[in-house]
Coordinates of C-alpha atoms and ligand atoms in Angstrom, one line a residue:
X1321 CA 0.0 0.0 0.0
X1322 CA 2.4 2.4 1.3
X1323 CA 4.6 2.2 -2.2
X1324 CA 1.6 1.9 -4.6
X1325 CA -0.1 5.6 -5.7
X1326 CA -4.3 4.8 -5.0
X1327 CA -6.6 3.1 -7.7
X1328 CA -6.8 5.6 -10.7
X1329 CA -3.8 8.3 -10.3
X1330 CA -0.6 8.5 -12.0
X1331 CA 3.1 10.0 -11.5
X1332 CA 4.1 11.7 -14.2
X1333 CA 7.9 11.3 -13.8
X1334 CA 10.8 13.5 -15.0
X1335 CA 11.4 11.7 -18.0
X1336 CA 7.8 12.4 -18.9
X1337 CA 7.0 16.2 -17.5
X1338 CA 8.8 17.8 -20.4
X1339 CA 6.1 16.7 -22.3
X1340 CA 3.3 17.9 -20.5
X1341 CA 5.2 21.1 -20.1
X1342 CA 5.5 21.5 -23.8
X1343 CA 1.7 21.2 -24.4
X1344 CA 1.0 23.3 -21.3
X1345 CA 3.0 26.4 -23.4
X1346 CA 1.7 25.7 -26.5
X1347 CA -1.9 25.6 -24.8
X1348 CA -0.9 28.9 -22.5
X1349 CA 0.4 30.5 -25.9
X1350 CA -2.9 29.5 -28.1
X1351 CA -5.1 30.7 -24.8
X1352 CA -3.4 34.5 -25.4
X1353 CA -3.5 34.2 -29.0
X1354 CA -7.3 34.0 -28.7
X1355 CA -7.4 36.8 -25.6
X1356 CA -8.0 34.5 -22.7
X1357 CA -5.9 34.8 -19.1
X1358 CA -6.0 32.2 -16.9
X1359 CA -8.1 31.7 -13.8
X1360 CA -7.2 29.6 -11.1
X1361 CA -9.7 28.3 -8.9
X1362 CA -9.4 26.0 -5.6
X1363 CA -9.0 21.9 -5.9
X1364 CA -12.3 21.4 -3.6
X1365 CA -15.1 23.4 -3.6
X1366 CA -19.0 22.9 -1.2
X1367 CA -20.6 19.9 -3.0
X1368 CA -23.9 21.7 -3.0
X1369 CA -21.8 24.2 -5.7
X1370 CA -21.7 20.4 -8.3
X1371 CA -24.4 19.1 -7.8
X1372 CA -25.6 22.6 -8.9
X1373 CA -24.3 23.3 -12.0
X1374 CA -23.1 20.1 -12.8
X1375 CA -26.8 19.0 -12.5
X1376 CA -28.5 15.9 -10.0
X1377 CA -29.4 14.2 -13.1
X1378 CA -26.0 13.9 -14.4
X1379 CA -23.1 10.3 -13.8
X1380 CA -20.9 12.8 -12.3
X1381 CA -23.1 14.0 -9.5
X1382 CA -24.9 10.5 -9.1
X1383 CA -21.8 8.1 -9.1
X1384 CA -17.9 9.7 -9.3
X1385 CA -17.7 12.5 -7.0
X1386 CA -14.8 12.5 -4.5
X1387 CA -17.0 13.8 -1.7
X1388 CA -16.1 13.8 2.2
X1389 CA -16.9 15.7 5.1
X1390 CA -14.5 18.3 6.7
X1391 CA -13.5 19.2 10.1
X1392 CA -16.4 21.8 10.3
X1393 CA -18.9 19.3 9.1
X1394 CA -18.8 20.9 5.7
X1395 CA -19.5 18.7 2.4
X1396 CA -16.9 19.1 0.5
X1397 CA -16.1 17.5 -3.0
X1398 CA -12.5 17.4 -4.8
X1399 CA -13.5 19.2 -8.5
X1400 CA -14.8 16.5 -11.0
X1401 CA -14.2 19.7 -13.6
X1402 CA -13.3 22.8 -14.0
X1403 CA -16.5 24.8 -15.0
X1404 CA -18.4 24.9 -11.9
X1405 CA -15.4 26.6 -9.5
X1406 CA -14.8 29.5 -12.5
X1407 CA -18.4 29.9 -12.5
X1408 CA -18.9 30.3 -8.6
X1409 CA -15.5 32.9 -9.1
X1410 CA -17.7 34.7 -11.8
X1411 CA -20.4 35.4 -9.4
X1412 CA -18.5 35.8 -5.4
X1413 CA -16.1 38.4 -7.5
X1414 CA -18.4 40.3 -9.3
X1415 CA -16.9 39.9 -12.8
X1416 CA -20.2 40.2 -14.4
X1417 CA -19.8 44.3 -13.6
X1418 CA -16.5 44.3 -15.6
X1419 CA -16.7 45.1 -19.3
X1420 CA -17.8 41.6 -21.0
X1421 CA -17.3 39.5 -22.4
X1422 CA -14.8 37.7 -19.8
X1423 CA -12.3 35.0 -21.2
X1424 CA -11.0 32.6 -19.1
X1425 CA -8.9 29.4 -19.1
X1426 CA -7.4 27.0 -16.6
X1427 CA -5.3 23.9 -16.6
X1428 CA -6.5 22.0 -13.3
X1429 CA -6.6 18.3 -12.4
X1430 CA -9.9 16.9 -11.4
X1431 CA -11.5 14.0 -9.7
X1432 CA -13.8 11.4 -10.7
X1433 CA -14.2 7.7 -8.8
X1434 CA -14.2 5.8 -11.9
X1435 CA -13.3 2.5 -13.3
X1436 CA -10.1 3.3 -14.0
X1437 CA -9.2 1.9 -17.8
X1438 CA -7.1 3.4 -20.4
X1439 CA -8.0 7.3 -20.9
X1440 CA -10.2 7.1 -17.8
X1441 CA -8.5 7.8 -14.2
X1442 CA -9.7 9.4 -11.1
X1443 CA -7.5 12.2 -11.1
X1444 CA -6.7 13.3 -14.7
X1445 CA -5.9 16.8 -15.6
X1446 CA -8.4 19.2 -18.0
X1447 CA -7.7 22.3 -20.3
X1448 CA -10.2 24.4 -20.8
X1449 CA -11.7 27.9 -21.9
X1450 CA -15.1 29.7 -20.7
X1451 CA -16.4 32.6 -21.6
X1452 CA -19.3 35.0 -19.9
X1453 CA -21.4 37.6 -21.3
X1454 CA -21.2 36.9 -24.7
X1455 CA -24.3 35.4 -26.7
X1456 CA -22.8 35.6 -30.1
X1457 CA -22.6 32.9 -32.4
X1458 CA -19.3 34.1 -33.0
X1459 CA -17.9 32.5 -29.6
X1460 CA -19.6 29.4 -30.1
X1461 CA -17.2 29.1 -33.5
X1462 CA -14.1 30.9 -31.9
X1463 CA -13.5 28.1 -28.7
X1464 CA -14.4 25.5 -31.2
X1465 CA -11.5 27.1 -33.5
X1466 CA -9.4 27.0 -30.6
X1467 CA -9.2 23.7 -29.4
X1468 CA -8.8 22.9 -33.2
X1469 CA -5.9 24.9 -33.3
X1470 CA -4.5 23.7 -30.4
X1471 CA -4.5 19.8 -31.7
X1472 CA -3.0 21.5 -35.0
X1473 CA -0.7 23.1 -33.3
X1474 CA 0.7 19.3 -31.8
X1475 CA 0.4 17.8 -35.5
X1476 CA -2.7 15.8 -34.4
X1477 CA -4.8 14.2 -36.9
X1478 CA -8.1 12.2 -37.5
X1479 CA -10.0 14.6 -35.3
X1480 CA -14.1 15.2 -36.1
X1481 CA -15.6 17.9 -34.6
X1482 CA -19.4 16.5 -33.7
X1483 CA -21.7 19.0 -33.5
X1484 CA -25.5 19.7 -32.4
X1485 CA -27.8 22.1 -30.4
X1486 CA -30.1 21.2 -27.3
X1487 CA -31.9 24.2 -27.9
X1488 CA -33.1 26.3 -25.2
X1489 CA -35.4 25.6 -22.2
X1490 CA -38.7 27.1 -24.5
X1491 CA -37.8 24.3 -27.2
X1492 CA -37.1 21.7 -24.8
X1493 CA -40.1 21.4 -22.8
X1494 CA -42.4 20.6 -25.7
X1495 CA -39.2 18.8 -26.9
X1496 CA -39.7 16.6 -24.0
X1497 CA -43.5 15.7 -24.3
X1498 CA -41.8 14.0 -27.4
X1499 CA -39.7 12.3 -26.0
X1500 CA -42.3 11.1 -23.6
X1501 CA -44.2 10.2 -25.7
X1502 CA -42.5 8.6 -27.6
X1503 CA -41.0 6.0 -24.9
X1504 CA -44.8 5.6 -24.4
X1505 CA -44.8 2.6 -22.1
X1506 CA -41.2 1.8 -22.8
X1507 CA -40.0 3.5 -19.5
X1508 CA -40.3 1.1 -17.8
X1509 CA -37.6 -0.9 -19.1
X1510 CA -35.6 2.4 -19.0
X1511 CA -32.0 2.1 -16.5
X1512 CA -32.5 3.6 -13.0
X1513 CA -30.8 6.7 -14.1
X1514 CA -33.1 7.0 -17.1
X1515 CA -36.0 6.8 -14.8
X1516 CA -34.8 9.9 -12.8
X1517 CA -33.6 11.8 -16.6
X1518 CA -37.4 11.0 -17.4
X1519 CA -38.4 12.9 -14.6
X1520 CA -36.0 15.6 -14.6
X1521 CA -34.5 15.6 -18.0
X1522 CA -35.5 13.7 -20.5
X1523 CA -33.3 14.7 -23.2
X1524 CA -30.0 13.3 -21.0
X1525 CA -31.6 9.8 -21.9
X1526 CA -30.1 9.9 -25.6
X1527 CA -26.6 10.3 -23.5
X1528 CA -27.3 6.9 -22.2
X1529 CA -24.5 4.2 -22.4
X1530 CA -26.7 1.4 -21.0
X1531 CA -27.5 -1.1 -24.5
X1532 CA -31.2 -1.3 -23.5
X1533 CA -31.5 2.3 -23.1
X1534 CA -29.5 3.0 -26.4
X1535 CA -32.0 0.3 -28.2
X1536 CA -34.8 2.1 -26.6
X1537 CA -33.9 5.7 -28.1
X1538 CA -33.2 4.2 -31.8
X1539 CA -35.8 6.5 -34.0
X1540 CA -36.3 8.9 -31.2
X1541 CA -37.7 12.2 -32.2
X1542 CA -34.4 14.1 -32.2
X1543 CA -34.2 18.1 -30.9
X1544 CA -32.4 19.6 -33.9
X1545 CA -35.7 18.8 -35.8
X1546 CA -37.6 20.8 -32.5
X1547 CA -35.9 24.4 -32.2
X1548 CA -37.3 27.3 -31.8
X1549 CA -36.9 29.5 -34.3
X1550 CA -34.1 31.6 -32.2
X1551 CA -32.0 28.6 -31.5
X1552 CA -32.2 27.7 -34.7
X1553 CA -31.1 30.5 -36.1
X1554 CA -28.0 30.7 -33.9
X1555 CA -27.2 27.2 -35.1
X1556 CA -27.1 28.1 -38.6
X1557 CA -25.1 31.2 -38.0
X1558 CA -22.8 28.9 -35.7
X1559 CA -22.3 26.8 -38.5
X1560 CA -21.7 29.5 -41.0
X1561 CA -18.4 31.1 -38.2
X1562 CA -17.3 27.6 -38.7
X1563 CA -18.0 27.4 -42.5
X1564 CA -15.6 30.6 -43.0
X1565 CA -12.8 29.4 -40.4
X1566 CA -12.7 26.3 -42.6
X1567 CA -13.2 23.9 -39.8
X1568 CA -14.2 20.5 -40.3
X1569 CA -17.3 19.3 -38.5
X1570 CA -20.6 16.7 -38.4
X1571 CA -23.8 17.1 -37.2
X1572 CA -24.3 14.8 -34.7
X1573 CA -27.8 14.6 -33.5
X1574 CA -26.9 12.4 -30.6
X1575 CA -24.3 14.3 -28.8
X1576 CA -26.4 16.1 -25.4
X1577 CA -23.3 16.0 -23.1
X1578 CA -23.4 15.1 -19.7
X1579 CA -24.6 18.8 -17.7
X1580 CA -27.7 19.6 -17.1
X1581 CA -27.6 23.2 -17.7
X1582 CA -26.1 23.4 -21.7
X1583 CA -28.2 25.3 -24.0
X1584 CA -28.1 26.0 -27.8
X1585 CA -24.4 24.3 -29.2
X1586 CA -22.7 21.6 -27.6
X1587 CA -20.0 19.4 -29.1
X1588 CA -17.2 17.0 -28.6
X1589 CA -14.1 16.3 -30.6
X1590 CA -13.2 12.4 -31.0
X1591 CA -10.4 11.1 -32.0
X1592 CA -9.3 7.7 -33.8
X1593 CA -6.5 7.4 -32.3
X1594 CA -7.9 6.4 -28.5
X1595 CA -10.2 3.1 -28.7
X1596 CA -13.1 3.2 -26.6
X1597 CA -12.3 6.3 -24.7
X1598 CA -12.8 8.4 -27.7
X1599 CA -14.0 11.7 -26.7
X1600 CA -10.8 14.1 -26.2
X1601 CA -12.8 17.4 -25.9
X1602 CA -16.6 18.5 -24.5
X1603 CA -18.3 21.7 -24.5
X1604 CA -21.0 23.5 -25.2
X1605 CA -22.9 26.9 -24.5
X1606 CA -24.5 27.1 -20.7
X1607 CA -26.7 30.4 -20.8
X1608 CA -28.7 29.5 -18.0
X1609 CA -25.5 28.2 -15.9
X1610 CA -25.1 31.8 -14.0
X1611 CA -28.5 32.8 -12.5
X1612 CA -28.9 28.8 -11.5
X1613 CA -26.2 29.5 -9.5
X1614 CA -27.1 32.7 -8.1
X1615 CA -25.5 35.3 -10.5
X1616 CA -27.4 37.6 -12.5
X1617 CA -28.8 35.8 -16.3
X1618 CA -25.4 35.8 -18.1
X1619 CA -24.6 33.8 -21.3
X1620 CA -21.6 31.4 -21.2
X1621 CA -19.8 29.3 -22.9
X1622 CA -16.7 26.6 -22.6
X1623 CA -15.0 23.5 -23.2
X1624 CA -12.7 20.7 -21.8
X1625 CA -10.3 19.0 -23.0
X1626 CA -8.8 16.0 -21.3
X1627 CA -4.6 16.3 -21.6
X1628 CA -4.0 12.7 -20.8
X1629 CA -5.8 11.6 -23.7
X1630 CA -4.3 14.3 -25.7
X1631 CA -1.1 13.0 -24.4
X1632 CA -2.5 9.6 -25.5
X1633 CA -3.2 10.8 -29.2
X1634 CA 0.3 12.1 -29.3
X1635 CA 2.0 9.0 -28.0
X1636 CA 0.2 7.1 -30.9
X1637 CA 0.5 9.1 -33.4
X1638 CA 4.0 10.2 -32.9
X1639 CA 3.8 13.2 -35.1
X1640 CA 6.1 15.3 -33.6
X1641 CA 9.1 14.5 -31.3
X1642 CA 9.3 16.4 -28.2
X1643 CA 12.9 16.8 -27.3
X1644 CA 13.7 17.7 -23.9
X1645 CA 17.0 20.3 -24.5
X1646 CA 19.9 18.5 -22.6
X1647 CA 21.9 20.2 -20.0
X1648 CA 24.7 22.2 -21.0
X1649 CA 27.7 21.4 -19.4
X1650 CA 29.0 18.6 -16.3
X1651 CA 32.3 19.5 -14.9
X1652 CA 33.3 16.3 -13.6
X1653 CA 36.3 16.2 -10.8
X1654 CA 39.2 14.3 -9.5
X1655 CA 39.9 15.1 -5.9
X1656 CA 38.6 17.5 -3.2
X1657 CA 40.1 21.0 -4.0
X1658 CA 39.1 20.0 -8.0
X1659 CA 35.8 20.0 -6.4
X1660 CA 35.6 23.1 -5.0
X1661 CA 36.9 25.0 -7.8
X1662 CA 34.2 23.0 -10.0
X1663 CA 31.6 24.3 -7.2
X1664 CA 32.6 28.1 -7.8
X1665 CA 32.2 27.7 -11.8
X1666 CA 29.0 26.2 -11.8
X1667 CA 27.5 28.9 -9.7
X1668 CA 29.3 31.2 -12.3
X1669 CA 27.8 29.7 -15.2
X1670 CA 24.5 29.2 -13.1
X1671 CA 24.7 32.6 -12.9
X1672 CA 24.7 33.5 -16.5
X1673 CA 22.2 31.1 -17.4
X1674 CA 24.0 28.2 -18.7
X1675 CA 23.1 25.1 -17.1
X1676 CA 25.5 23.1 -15.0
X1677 CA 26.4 20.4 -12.6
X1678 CA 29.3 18.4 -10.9
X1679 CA 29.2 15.1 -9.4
X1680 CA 27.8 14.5 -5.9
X1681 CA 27.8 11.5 -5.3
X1682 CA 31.7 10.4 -4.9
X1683 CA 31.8 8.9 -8.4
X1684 CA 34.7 7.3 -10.0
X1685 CA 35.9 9.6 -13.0
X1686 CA 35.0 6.8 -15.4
X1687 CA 31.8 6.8 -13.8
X1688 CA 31.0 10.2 -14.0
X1689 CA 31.6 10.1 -17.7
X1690 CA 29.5 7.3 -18.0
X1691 CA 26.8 9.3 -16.1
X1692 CA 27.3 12.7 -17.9
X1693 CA 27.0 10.4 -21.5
X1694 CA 23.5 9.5 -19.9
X1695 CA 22.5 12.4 -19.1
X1696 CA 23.6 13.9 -22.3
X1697 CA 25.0 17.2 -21.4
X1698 CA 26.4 19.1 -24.1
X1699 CA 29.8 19.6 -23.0
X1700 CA 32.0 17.8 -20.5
X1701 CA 35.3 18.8 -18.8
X1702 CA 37.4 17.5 -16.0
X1703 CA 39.0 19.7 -13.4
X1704 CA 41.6 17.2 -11.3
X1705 CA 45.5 18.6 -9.9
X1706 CA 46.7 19.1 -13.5
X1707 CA 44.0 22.1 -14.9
X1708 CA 44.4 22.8 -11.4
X1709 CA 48.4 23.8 -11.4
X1710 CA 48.1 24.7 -15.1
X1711 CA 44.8 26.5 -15.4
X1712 CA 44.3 24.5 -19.0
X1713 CA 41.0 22.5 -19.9
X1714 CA 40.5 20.0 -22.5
X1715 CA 36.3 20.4 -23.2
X1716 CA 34.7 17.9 -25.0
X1717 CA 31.3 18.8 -27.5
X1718 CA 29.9 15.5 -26.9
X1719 CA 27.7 15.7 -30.0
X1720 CA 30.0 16.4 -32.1
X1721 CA 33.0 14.5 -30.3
X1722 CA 35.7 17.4 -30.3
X1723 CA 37.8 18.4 -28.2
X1724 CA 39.3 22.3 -27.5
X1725 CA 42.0 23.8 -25.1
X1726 CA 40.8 26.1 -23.2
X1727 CA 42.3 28.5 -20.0
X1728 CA 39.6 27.9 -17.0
X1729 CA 39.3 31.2 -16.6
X1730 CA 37.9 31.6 -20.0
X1731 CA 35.5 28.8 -19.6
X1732 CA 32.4 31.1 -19.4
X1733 CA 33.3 32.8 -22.6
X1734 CA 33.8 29.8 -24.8
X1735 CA 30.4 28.2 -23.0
X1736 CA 28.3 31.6 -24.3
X1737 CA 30.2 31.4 -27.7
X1738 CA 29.7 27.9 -28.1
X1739 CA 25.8 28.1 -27.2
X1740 CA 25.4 30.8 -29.2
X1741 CA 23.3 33.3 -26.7
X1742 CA 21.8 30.7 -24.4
X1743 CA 23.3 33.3 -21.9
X1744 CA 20.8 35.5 -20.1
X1745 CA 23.3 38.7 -20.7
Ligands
LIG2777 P1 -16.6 10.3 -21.1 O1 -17.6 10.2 -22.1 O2 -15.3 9.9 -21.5 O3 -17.1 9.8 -19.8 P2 -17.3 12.9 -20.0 O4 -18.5 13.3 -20.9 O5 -17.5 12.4 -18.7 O6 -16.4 11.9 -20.9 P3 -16.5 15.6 -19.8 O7 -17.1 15.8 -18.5 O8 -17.0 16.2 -21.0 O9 -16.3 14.1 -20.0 O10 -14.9 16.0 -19.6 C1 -14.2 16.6 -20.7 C2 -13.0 15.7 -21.1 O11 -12.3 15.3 -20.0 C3 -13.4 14.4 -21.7 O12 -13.7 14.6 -23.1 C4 -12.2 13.6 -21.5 O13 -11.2 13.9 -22.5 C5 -11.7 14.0 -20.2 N1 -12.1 13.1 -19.1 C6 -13.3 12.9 -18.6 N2 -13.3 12.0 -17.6 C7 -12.0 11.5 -17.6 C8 -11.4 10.5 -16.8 N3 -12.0 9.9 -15.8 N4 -10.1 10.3 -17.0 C9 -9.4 11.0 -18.0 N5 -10.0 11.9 -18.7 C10 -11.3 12.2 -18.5
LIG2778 MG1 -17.6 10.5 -17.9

């Protein structure tokens, strides 16, 4: 127990955090591109706040939330995703009274007691975007174009953006006498959660991933074909931002995703690169999200996208290599006053911005050659008595093999020459 992390969470180790790092800038880069700053909201927030705006009806709030009491005798729940905390910051901060629309993003990890299988863990880490106050069709194409950017951006391919509209609460309700009707007496061999969406919301049965509930909603009456005319016009225009980005994307009537409180667009971006955990991205428009959780009526929009299964699409599809840059230079030593002079240069070189490090372990000098080849700095050298009485260095470009002569004193110099302004001066 004590050496094994719990069900469902993973280390990502050094030899693995460069990558992450490199999507993290390349997502932190893509968010300013498009004018968002980041918002950072806390790991655990009341559970009342989920079940909320993630909605009662929903597998989240039914089966995966991390939810315990604290000292105080407060609910608390670790954050199955990242929209409900930036919503609650919207509203306790008042950012509704700044000029809108605002345009956020985080990176956070989340929490959700799942069966942990490939792409599915119970602490897995999101990106994702949301915006408040803004109602235009326009935005609904814009985050879209954004998360499609950011998968260019990595050299990802065989993406399909699905898209669809659930319309607004005046289309739904008679929407949902459809629906009912339609079941007819069917509902009773609806799943247990089904029986609740019947009652609450219907339309969250077509998200269903029980077989006799997926056989059951085969020919349903499907709420594209029931906007109102408002919705539907969005839609269209929507589809016409998309049209003029050039984005790819399908209609698909199916797709409701999982929150109770979406209106108008929602859509998901699959992958075929991922088996059965397919879905790398969610989103969708939340207009009514806001005032259900106390703000003032506020349009709103956003999408996640889930980085280990990015990370997954770019292990697989190995489009681009993502090269951590080696150190720049291991001073490796032979005796004690060898190692204190090596101790003063690295601080210098520190200093300037040139990475370096000395042994410090007691290594063998065969073995810290062996260790620095491992590593792969980019230069070697070896202080020991000799450089020490004659102040000369032999430095080795271990790329290239070579060797120069060099006076220690000038070892600074030749580094920033030799790197070619890696050098913070
Ligand atoms: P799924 O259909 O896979 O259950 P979801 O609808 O529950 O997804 P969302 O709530 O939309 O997922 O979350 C957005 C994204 O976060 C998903 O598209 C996915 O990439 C990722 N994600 C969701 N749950 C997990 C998990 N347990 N482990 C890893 N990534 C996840
Ligand atoms: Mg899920």
């Amino acid at each position: 127990m004590l050496t094994r992390a719990p069900k469902g969470t993973k280390d990502i180790l050094p030899s693995e955090s460069y990558s992450w790092q490199y999507v993290e800038e390349k997502i932190r880069q893509i968010a300013r591109l498009y004018g968002y700053r980041e918002i950072r909201t806390p790991i655990f927030e009341h559970t009342d706040l989920f079940v909320r705006s993630v909605g009662d009806t929903t597998d989240i709030v039914q089966k995966e939330m991390f939810t315990f009491e604290d000292k105080g005798k407060r609910s608390i729940t670790l954050k199955p995703e990242g929209t409900a905390g930036v919503v609650r910051a919207y509203i306790e901060h008042s950012l509704y009274a700044e000029p809108q629309p605002i345009k956020v993003y985080y990176i956070t990890p989340c929490f959700r007691h799942e069966r942990p299988q490939a792409g599915r863990q119970r602490q897995f880490n999101q990106f994702g975007v949301e915006v408040f106050g803004g109602k235009e069709a326009s935005l609904d194409a814009e985050i879209i174009s954004l998360a499609v950017k950011l998968f260019d951006s990595l050299a990802i391919k065989g993406l399909k953006v699905n898209l669809n509209s659930i319309g607004c609460p005046d289309c739904r309700g008679p929407y949902h006498e459809k629906i009912k009707e339609y079941l007819g007496d069917n509902i009773n061999s609806l799943c247990k959660s089904c029986s609740d969406r019947y009652e609450k919301n219907p339309l969250r049965i077509l998200d269903c991933k029980e077989e006799g509930c997926k056989a059951l909603i085969a020919g349903i009456p499907l709420i594209l074909d029931n906007l109102c005319d408002e919705c539907k016009d969005h839609f269209d225009q929507v589809k016409a931002f998309l049209d003029a980005k050039g984005i790819d994307y399908q209609i698909n009537p199916l797709i409701v995703r999982g929150l109770d409180y979406y209106t108008k667009t929602v859509f998901e971006i699959i992958s075929d690169s991922l088996g059965a955990q397919s879905t790398v991205c969610g989103g969708g428009r939340y207009d009514g999200l806001v005032e259900e959780c106390g703000g003032p009526k506020t349009p709103g929009i956003g999408f996640a996208i889930g980085l280990e299964r990015l990370m997954m699409i770019l292990e697989a599809q190995k489009a681009i290599d993502i090269i951590e840059e080696p150190m720049d230079i291991y001073i490796a030593t032979i005796g004690d006053m060898a190692r204190l002079k090596a101790s003063d240069l690295i601080s210098v070189l520190r200093k300037k911005g040139i990475s370096a490090d000395m042994d410090h372990v007691g290594r063998s000098i065969k073995a810290q050659f062996k260790y620095a080849g491992k590593q792969g700095y980019k230069f070697v050298c070896t202080i020991g008595e000799n450089e020490l009485t004659t102040g000369d260095l032999r430095i080795k470009n271990m790329k290239e093999g070579k060797e120069d002569s060099i006076r220690i004193e000038s070892l600074l110099d030749y580094l920033i020459k030799q790197l070619g302004g890696s050098s913070n001066d």
